[in-house]
PDB file of C-alpha atoms in Angstrom:
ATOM      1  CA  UNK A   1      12.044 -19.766 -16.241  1.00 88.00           C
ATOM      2  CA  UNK A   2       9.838 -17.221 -18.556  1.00 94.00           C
ATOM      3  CA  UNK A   3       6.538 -18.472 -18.232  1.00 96.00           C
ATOM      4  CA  UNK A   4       3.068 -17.781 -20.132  1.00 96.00           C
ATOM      5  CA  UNK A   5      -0.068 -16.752 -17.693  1.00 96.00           C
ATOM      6  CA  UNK A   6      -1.559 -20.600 -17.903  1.00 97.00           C
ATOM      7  CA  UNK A   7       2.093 -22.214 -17.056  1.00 97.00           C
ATOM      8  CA  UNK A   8       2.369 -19.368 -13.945  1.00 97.00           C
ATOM      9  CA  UNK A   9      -1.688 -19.910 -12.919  1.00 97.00           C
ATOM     10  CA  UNK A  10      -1.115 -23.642 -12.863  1.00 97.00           C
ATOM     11  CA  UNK A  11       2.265 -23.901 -11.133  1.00 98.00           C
ATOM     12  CA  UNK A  12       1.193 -21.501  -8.654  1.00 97.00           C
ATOM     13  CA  UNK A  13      -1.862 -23.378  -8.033  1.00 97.00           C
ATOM     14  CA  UNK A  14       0.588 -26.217  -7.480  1.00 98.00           C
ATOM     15  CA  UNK A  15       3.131 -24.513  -4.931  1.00 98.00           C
ATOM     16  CA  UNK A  16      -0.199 -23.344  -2.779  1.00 98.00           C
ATOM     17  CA  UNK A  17      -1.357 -26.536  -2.537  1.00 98.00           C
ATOM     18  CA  UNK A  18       1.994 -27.545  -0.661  1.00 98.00           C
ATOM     19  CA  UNK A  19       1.934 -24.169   1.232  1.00 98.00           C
ATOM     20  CA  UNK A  20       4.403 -22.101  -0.378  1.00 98.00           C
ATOM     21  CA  UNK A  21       4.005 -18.329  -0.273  1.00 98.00           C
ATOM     22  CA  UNK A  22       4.412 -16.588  -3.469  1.00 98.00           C
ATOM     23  CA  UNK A  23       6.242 -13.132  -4.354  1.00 98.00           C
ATOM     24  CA  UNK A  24       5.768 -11.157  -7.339  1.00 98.00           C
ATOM     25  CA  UNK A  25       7.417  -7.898  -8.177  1.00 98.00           C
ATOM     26  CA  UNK A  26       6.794  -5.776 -11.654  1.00 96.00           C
ATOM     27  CA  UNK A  27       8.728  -3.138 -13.469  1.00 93.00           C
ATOM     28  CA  UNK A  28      10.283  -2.319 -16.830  1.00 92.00           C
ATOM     29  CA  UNK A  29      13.994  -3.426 -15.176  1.00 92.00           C
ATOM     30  CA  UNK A  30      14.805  -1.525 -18.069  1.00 86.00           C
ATOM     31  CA  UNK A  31      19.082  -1.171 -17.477  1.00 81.00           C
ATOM     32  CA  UNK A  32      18.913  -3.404 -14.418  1.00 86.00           C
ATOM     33  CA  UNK A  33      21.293  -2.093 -11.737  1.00 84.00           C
ATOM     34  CA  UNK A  34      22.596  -2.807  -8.141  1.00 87.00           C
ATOM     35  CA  UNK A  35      19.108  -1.240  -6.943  1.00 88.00           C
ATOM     36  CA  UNK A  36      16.743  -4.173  -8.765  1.00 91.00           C
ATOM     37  CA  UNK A  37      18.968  -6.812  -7.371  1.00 94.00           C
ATOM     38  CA  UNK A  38      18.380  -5.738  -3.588  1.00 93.00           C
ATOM     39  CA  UNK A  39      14.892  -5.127  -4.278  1.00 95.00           C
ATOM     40  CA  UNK A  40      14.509  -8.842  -6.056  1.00 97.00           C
ATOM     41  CA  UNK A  41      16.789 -10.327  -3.084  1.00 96.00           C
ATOM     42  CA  UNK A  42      14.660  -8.174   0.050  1.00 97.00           C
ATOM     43  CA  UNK A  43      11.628  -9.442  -1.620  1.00 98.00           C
ATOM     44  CA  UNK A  44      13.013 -13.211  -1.945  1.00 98.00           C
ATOM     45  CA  UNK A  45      13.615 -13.121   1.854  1.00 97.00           C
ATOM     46  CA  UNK A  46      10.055 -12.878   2.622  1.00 98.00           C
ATOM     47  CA  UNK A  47       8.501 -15.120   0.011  1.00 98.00           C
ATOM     48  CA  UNK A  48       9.273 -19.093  -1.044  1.00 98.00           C
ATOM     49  CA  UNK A  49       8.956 -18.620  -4.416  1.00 98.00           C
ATOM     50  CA  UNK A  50       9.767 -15.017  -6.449  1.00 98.00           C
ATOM     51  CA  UNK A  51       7.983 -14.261 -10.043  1.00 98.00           C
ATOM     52  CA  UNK A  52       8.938 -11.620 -11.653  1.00 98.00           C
ATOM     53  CA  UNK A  53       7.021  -9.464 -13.879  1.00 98.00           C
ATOM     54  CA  UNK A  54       7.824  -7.000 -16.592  1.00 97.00           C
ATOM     55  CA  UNK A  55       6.136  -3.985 -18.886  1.00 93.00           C
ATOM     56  CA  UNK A  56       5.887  -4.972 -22.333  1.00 95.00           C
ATOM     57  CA  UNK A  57       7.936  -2.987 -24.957  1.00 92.00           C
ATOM     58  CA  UNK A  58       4.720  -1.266 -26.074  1.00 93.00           C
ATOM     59  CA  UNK A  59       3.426  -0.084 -22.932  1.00 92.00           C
ATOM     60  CA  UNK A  60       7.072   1.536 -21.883  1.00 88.00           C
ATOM     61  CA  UNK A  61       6.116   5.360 -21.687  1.00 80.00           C
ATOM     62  CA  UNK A  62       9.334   6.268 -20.314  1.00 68.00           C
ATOM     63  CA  UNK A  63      11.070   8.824 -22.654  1.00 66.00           C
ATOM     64  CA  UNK A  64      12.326   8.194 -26.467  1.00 72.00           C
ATOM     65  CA  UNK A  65      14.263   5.494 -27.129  1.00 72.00           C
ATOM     66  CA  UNK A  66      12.814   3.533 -24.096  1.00 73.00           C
ATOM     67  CA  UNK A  67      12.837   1.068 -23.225  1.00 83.00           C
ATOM     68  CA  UNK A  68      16.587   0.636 -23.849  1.00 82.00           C
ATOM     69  CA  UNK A  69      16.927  -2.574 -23.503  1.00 87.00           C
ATOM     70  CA  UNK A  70      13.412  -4.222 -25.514  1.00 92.00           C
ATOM     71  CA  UNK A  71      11.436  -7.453 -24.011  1.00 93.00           C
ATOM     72  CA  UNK A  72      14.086 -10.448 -25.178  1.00 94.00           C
ATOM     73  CA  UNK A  73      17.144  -8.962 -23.478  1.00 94.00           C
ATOM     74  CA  UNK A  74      15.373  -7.939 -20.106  1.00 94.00           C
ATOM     75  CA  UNK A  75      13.708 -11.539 -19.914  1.00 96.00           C
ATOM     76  CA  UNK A  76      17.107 -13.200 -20.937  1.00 96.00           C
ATOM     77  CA  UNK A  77      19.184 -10.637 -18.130  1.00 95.00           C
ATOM     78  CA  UNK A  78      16.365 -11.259 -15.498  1.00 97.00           C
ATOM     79  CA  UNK A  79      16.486 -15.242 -16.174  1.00 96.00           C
ATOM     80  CA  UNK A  80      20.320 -15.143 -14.979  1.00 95.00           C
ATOM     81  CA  UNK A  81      19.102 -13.739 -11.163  1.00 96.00           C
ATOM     82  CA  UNK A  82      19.079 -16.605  -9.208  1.00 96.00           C
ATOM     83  CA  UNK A  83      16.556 -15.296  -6.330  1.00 97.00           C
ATOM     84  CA  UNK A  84      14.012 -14.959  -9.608  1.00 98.00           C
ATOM     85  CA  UNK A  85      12.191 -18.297  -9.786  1.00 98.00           C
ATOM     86  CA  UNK A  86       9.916 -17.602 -12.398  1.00 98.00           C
ATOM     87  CA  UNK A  87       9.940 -14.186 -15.076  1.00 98.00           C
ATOM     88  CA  UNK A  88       6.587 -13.471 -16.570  1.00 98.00           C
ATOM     89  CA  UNK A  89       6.048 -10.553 -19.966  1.00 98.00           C
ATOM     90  CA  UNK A  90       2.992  -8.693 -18.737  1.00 97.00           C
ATOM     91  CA  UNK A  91       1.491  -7.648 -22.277  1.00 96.00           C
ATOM     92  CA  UNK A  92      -0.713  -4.798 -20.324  1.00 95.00           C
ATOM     93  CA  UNK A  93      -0.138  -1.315 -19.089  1.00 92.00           C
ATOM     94  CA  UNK A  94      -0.480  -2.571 -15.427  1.00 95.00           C
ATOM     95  CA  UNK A  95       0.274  -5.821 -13.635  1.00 97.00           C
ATOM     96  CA  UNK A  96      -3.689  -5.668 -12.111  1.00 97.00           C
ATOM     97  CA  UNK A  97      -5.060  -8.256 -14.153  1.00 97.00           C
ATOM     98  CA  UNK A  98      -2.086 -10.254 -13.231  1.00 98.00           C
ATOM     99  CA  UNK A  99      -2.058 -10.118  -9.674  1.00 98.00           C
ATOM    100  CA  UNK A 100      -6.145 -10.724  -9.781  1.00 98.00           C
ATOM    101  CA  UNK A 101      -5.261 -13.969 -11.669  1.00 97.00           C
ATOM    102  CA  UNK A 102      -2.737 -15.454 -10.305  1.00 97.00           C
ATOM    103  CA  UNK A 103      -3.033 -13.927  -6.773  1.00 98.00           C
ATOM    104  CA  UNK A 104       0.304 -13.459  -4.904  1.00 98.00           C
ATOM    105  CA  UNK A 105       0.252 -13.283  -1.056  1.00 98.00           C
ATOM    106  CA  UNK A 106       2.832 -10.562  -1.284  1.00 98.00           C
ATOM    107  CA  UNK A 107       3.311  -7.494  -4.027  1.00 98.00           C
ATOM    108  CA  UNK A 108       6.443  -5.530  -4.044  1.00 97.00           C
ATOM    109  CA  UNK A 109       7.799  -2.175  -4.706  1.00 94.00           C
ATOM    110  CA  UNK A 110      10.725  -0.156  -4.069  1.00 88.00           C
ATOM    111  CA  UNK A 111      11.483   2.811  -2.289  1.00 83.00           C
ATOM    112  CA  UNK A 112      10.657   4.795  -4.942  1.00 74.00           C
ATOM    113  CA  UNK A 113       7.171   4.196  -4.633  1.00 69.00           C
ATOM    114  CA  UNK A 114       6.810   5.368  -0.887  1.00 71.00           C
ATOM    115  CA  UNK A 115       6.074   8.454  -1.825  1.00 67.00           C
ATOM    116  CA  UNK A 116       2.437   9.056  -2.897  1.00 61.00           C
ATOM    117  CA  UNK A 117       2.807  11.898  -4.837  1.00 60.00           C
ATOM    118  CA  UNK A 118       4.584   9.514  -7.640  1.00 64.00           C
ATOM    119  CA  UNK A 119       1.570   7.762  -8.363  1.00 65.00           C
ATOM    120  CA  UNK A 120       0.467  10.364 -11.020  1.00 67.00           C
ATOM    121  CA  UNK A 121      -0.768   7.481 -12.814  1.00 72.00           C
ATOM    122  CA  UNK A 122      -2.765   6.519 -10.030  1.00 81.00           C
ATOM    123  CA  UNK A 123      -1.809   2.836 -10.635  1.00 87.00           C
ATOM    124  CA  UNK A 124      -0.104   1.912  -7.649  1.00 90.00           C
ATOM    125  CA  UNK A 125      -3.547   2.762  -5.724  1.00 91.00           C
ATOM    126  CA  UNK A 126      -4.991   0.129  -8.211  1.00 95.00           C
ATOM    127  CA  UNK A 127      -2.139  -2.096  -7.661  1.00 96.00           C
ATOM    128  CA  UNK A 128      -1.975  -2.301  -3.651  1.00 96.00           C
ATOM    129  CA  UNK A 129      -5.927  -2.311  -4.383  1.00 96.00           C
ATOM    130  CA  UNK A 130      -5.673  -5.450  -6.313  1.00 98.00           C
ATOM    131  CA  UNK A 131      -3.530  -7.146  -3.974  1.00 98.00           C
ATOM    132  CA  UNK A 132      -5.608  -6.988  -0.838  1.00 98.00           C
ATOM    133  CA  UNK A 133      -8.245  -7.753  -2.996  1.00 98.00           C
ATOM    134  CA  UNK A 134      -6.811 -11.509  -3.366  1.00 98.00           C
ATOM    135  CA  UNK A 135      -5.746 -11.615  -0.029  1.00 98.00           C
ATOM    136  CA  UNK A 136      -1.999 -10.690  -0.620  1.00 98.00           C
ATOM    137  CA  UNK A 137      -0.031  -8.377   1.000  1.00 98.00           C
ATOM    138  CA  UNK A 138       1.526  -4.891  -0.496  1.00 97.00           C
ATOM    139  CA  UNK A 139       5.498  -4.070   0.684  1.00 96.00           C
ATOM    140  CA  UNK A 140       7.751  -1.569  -0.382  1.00 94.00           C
ATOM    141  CA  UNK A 141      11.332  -2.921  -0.014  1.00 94.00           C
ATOM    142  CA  UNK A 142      14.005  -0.502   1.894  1.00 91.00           C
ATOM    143  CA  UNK A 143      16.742  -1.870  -0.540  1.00 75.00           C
ATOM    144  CA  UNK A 144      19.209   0.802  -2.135  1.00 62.00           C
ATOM    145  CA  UNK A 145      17.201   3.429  -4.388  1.00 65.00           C
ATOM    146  CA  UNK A 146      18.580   3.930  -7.751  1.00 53.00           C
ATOM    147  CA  UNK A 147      17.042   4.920 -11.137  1.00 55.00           C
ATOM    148  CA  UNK A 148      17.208   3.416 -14.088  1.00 50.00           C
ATOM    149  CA  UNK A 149      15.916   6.065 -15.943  1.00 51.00           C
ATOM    150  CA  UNK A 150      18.362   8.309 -14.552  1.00 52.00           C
ATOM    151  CA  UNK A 151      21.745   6.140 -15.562  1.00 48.00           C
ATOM    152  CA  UNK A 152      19.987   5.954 -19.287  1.00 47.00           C
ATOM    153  CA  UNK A 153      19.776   9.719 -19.311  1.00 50.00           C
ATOM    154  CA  UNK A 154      23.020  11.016 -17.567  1.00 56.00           C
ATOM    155  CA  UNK A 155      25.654   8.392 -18.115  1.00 50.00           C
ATOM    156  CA  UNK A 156      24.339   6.642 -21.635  1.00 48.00           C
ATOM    157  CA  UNK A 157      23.141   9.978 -23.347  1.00 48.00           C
ATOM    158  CA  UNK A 158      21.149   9.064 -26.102  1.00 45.00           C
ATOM    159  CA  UNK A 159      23.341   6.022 -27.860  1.00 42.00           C
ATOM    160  CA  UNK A 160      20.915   6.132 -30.579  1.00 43.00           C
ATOM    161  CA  UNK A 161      21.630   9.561 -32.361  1.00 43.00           C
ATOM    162  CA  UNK A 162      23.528   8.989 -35.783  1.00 38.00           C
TER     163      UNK A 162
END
């Protein structure tokens, strides 16, 4: 169920009331693969109810031509996941202001974010800083690392040329 920020505060208000713990994970899921569906399903395992998150259109800075697959079609792909209770377009170059206002007890990422020297960005530091601020708790999944990015660029070339 794709969800606006009041529907997901006020449903998640709801579910912590009756003691549910909540989940969220964020990406682009931009060519969603084997990899995303053990991280959602890892992530499911330790939470009651699953939202998942993802990087508007705009605020994709992965290469040209990216993200391949725009907002519509990863929200309609995502919605078929059973594990995923609720899907959520974060219109922001982070999912911070999300996970201050609708404060998950748990925050996940994959294995691809153990390492710290991929946090160029510095993000993730804000994002696992943002989550203990509310309480919640950050964990990297140890499901299956793939890329995305790298099926796009070695086994789809660049669809696009004319």
């Amino acid at each position: 169920m794709i969800m606006n920020i009041n529907q997901l505060k006020e449903k998640i208000k709801k579910l912590k009331r009756k003691k549910f713990k909540i989940g969220l994970c964020h990406g682009v899921f931009d060519v969603l693969h084997s990899g995303h569906i053990l991280h959602f399903n890892e992530a499911k395992e330790k939470c009651d109810f699953l939202i998942v998150s993802i990087t508007a259109d705009r605020f994709v800075n992965k290469g040209p031509n990216r993200p391949f697959a725009k907002n519509v079609e990863r929200l309609k792909i995502l919605s078929s996941i059973k594990k995923i209770d609720f899907l959520f377009l974060n219109d922001d170059w982070t999912p911070i202001k999300l996970i201050k206002s609708i404060k998950p007890h748990f925050y996940f990422k994959g294995l691809d974010f153990k390492e710290k020297n991929v946090d160029v960005t510095k993000n993730l530091i804000k994002e696992k800083n943002a989550i203990r601020s509310v309480g919640g708790k950050f964990i990297i999944t140890k499901s299956k690392l793939l890329s995305s990015s790298k099926i796009i660029n070695n086994q789809l070339g660049d669809i696009n040329k004319d």
